[in-house]
């Protein structure tokens, strides 16, 4: 069974940093791309970053360099380091699997981890 | 950036109705368009990829089609379990989601 389990979400103060993790299981991790997508309460979906199976990295322009995505194929994990957090970063953060080269997009999602940025 | 314009934002229909949701891309996405269903409190679920390919396990009442930059998700006969918000997403150039369509049962 394909599983993605996010962790690391918590309450953090404005200006702080946070690292999210996504542990994958049930498939050949190194063969897939991974994305982080967030959703503020009652709002739509916002794509943040992607890392391909060969390590190509893409970011949404809106992040302005505050977030960093990495992967560890030996640990079957994907990470998102978030710096200079703001209240508007408060959201549920999802880890999402996708196929490289325009195959299936977003065929597996984690359950999400809640990040709250507040003083 | 590619923008996705999704309509309607809310849709109210009766059980058994045929329901259509539309998404328009601001430029060509070469058919790289997905549709997701999100129920309250759950993560989104992939329904359709590459504009018209049905994801495994998804009921056949869901279908996708497109012409140029206009994409359509159709539910052929609305069921109570289809109460959800639906999102389109292009993945030709980064990812962009539509703003969502909330489907309500009359």
CSV table of C-alpha atoms in Angstrom, one decimal:
chain,number,residue,atom,x,y,z
A,1,UNK,CA,0.0,0.0,0.0
A,2,UNK,CA,1.3,3.4,-1.0
A,3,UNK,CA,1.7,5.6,2.1
A,4,UNK,CA,2.9,9.2,2.7
A,5,UNK,CA,3.0,10.4,6.3
A,6,UNK,CA,3.8,14.0,7.0
A,7,UNK,CA,5.1,15.2,10.4
A,8,UNK,CA,6.7,18.2,12.0
A,9,UNK,CA,3.8,20.7,11.9
A,10,UNK,CA,3.3,22.7,15.1
A,11,UNK,CA,2.7,26.2,16.5
A,12,UNK,CA,5.6,28.5,15.6
A,13,UNK,CA,6.2,32.2,16.2
A,14,UNK,CA,6.4,34.7,13.3
A,15,UNK,CA,9.9,34.9,11.9
A,16,UNK,CA,10.6,31.3,13.1
A,17,UNK,CA,11.7,28.2,11.2
A,18,UNK,CA,10.2,24.8,10.8
A,19,UNK,CA,11.1,21.5,9.1
A,20,UNK,CA,8.5,19.2,7.8
A,21,UNK,CA,9.1,15.6,6.9
A,22,UNK,CA,7.3,13.1,4.7
A,23,UNK,CA,7.9,9.4,5.1
A,24,UNK,CA,7.0,7.2,2.2
A,25,UNK,CA,6.4,3.5,2.0
A,26,UNK,CA,4.9,0.9,-0.2
A,27,UNK,CA,6.6,1.8,-3.5
A,28,UNK,CA,9.9,2.5,-5.2
A,29,UNK,CA,10.6,5.9,-3.7
A,30,UNK,CA,13.5,6.9,-5.9
A,31,UNK,CA,11.5,6.6,-9.0
A,32,UNK,CA,9.0,9.4,-8.2
A,33,UNK,CA,8.8,13.2,-7.9
A,34,UNK,CA,7.5,14.7,-4.8
A,35,UNK,CA,5.7,18.0,-4.1
A,36,UNK,CA,4.6,20.1,-1.2
A,37,UNK,CA,1.1,21.6,-1.4
A,38,UNK,CA,-0.6,23.6,1.3
A,39,UNK,CA,-4.2,24.6,2.1
A,40,UNK,CA,-5.2,27.4,4.5
A,41,UNK,CA,-8.4,26.7,6.4
A,42,UNK,CA,-11.4,27.1,4.1
A,43,UNK,CA,-9.2,28.0,1.1
A,44,UNK,CA,-7.9,26.3,-2.0
A,45,UNK,CA,-4.8,24.4,-2.8
A,46,UNK,CA,-1.4,26.1,-3.3
A,47,UNK,CA,1.6,24.3,-4.8
A,48,UNK,CA,4.9,25.2,-3.1
A,49,UNK,CA,7.8,23.1,-4.3
A,50,UNK,CA,8.7,20.0,-6.2
A,51,UNK,CA,11.8,17.7,-6.4
A,52,UNK,CA,12.1,15.2,-9.2
A,53,UNK,CA,13.5,11.6,-9.1
A,54,UNK,CA,16.8,13.0,-10.4
A,55,UNK,CA,16.9,15.9,-8.1
A,56,UNK,CA,15.6,18.8,-10.2
A,57,UNK,CA,14.0,21.3,-7.8
A,58,UNK,CA,11.2,23.9,-8.6
A,59,UNK,CA,9.6,26.5,-6.3
A,60,UNK,CA,6.6,28.7,-6.5
A,61,UNK,CA,7.6,32.3,-7.1
A,62,UNK,CA,5.6,33.4,-4.1
A,63,UNK,CA,7.9,31.7,-1.7
A,64,UNK,CA,10.8,34.1,-2.5
A,65,UNK,CA,13.5,31.7,-1.3
A,66,UNK,CA,12.1,31.1,2.1
A,67,UNK,CA,11.4,27.4,1.7
A,68,UNK,CA,13.8,24.5,0.7
A,69,UNK,CA,12.8,21.1,-0.5
A,70,UNK,CA,15.1,18.1,-0.2
A,71,UNK,CA,14.9,14.3,-0.4
A,72,UNK,CA,16.8,11.4,1.0
A,73,UNK,CA,16.3,8.3,-1.1
A,74,UNK,CA,18.1,6.1,1.5
A,75,UNK,CA,15.5,7.1,4.1
A,76,UNK,CA,12.5,7.2,1.7
A,77,UNK,CA,11.8,10.7,2.9
A,78,UNK,CA,11.1,14.2,1.6
A,79,UNK,CA,11.7,17.4,3.6
A,80,UNK,CA,10.5,21.0,3.6
A,81,UNK,CA,12.5,23.5,5.6
A,82,UNK,CA,10.6,26.8,6.1
A,83,UNK,CA,12.2,30.0,7.2
A,84,UNK,CA,11.0,33.5,8.0
A,85,UNK,CA,7.5,32.2,8.7
A,86,UNK,CA,4.6,34.5,8.5
A,87,UNK,CA,1.0,34.3,9.7
A,88,UNK,CA,-0.1,33.7,6.1
A,89,UNK,CA,1.9,30.5,6.1
A,90,UNK,CA,-0.6,29.0,8.5
A,91,UNK,CA,-2.0,26.0,6.7
A,92,UNK,CA,-2.2,22.2,6.3
A,93,UNK,CA,0.9,21.1,4.4
A,94,UNK,CA,0.5,18.0,2.2
A,95,UNK,CA,3.2,15.8,0.7
A,96,UNK,CA,2.2,14.6,-2.8
A,97,UNK,CA,3.7,12.0,-5.1
A,98,UNK,CA,3.7,12.4,-8.9
A,99,UNK,CA,5.3,10.8,-11.9
A,100,UNK,CA,8.2,12.3,-13.7
A,101,UNK,CA,7.8,13.6,-17.3
A,102,UNK,CA,4.1,14.4,-17.4
A,103,UNK,CA,2.7,11.1,-16.3
A,104,UNK,CA,0.2,10.9,-13.5
A,105,UNK,CA,0.1,14.0,-11.3
A,106,UNK,CA,-0.7,13.8,-7.6
A,107,UNK,CA,-1.8,10.2,-7.4
A,108,UNK,CA,-1.0,9.9,-3.7
A,109,UNK,CA,-1.3,12.4,-0.9
A,110,UNK,CA,-0.4,12.3,2.7
A,111,UNK,CA,-2.9,13.2,5.4
A,112,UNK,CA,-1.3,16.6,6.0
A,113,UNK,CA,0.4,18.3,8.9
A,114,UNK,CA,-0.8,21.5,10.4
A,115,UNK,CA,1.5,24.5,10.6
A,116,UNK,CA,0.3,27.4,12.7
A,117,UNK,CA,2.2,30.7,12.7
A,118,UNK,CA,1.2,32.9,15.6
A,119,UNK,CA,2.6,34.8,18.4
B,1,UNK,CA,2.7,31.6,-14.9
B,2,UNK,CA,-0.2,29.6,-16.1
B,3,UNK,CA,-3.6,30.6,-14.6
B,4,UNK,CA,-6.5,28.2,-14.2
B,5,UNK,CA,-10.0,29.7,-14.2
B,6,UNK,CA,-12.5,27.2,-12.8
B,7,UNK,CA,-16.3,27.5,-12.9
B,8,UNK,CA,-18.7,27.5,-11.3
B,9,UNK,CA,-17.5,28.1,-7.7
B,10,UNK,CA,-20.6,26.4,-6.3
B,11,UNK,CA,-23.0,24.0,-7.9
B,12,UNK,CA,-26.2,22.6,-6.5
B,13,UNK,CA,-27.7,19.6,-8.2
B,14,UNK,CA,-30.0,16.6,-7.5
B,15,UNK,CA,-29.1,13.0,-7.3
B,16,UNK,CA,-29.0,11.5,-10.7
B,17,UNK,CA,-28.2,14.8,-12.4
B,18,UNK,CA,-25.4,15.2,-15.0
B,19,UNK,CA,-22.9,17.7,-13.6
B,20,UNK,CA,-20.3,19.6,-15.5
B,21,UNK,CA,-17.3,21.6,-14.1
B,22,UNK,CA,-15.1,23.7,-16.4
B,23,UNK,CA,-11.5,24.8,-16.2
B,24,UNK,CA,-9.8,27.2,-18.6
B,25,UNK,CA,-6.0,27.5,-18.8
B,26,UNK,CA,-4.4,30.8,-19.7
B,27,UNK,CA,-2.2,29.1,-22.2
B,28,UNK,CA,-1.7,25.6,-23.6
B,29,UNK,CA,-0.9,22.9,-21.1
B,30,UNK,CA,-0.7,20.1,-23.7
B,31,UNK,CA,-3.4,18.0,-22.0
B,32,UNK,CA,-1.5,17.9,-18.7
B,33,UNK,CA,-4.5,18.5,-16.5
B,34,UNK,CA,-5.7,16.6,-13.5
B,35,UNK,CA,-9.0,16.7,-11.5
B,36,UNK,CA,-9.2,16.1,-7.8
B,37,UNK,CA,-12.0,15.5,-5.3
B,38,UNK,CA,-11.7,16.7,-1.8
B,39,UNK,CA,-14.1,15.8,0.9
B,40,UNK,CA,-14.3,17.8,4.2
B,41,UNK,CA,-11.4,16.9,6.5
B,42,UNK,CA,-9.6,14.8,3.9
B,43,UNK,CA,-6.7,15.2,1.5
B,44,UNK,CA,-7.5,15.6,-2.2
B,45,UNK,CA,-8.0,12.4,-4.2
B,46,UNK,CA,-7.0,12.1,-7.9
B,47,UNK,CA,-9.9,11.4,-10.2
B,48,UNK,CA,-8.6,12.2,-13.7
B,49,UNK,CA,-5.1,12.7,-15.1
B,50,UNK,CA,-3.8,13.7,-18.5
B,51,UNK,CA,-7.2,15.4,-19.0
B,52,UNK,CA,-9.2,12.3,-19.7
B,53,UNK,CA,-7.6,9.2,-18.1
B,54,UNK,CA,-9.6,7.8,-15.2
B,55,UNK,CA,-7.5,7.0,-12.1
B,56,UNK,CA,-7.7,3.3,-11.0
B,57,UNK,CA,-10.6,2.7,-8.6
B,58,UNK,CA,-12.5,5.9,-9.5
B,59,UNK,CA,-16.2,5.2,-10.5
B,60,UNK,CA,-16.8,5.4,-14.3
B,61,UNK,CA,-19.5,8.1,-13.8
B,62,UNK,CA,-16.5,10.5,-13.7
B,63,UNK,CA,-15.0,11.5,-17.0
B,64,UNK,CA,-12.7,14.3,-18.3
B,65,UNK,CA,-12.4,15.9,-21.7
B,66,UNK,CA,-10.9,18.9,-23.3
B,67,UNK,CA,-10.7,21.1,-26.3
B,68,UNK,CA,-7.7,23.4,-26.6
B,69,UNK,CA,-7.3,25.1,-23.3
B,70,UNK,CA,-10.8,24.3,-22.0
B,71,UNK,CA,-11.2,21.3,-19.8
B,72,UNK,CA,-14.3,19.6,-18.5
B,73,UNK,CA,-15.0,17.2,-15.6
B,74,UNK,CA,-18.4,15.5,-16.0
B,75,UNK,CA,-20.2,13.4,-13.4
B,76,UNK,CA,-22.8,11.5,-15.5
B,77,UNK,CA,-25.2,10.7,-12.6
B,78,UNK,CA,-24.6,12.6,-9.3
B,79,UNK,CA,-24.5,10.4,-6.2
B,80,UNK,CA,-24.7,11.3,-2.5
B,81,UNK,CA,-21.0,10.3,-2.1
B,82,UNK,CA,-20.0,13.0,-4.7
B,83,UNK,CA,-20.6,15.8,-2.2
B,84,UNK,CA,-17.2,17.5,-2.2
B,85,UNK,CA,-15.0,20.2,-3.6
B,86,UNK,CA,-13.4,19.6,-7.0
B,87,UNK,CA,-10.2,21.1,-8.2
B,88,UNK,CA,-8.5,21.2,-11.6
B,89,UNK,CA,-4.7,21.4,-11.8
B,90,UNK,CA,-2.3,21.9,-14.6
B,91,UNK,CA,1.1,20.3,-14.4
B,92,UNK,CA,2.6,21.3,-17.7
B,93,UNK,CA,4.6,24.1,-16.2
B,94,UNK,CA,5.0,23.9,-12.4
B,95,UNK,CA,1.6,23.2,-10.8
B,96,UNK,CA,-1.4,25.5,-10.7
B,97,UNK,CA,-4.8,24.7,-9.2
B,98,UNK,CA,-8.1,26.1,-10.0
B,99,UNK,CA,-10.0,27.8,-7.1
B,100,UNK,CA,-12.4,24.8,-6.7
B,101,UNK,CA,-16.0,24.0,-7.3
B,102,UNK,CA,-18.1,23.0,-4.3
B,103,UNK,CA,-20.8,20.5,-5.3
B,104,UNK,CA,-23.9,20.5,-3.1
B,105,UNK,CA,-26.8,18.1,-3.2
B,106,UNK,CA,-30.2,19.7,-3.6
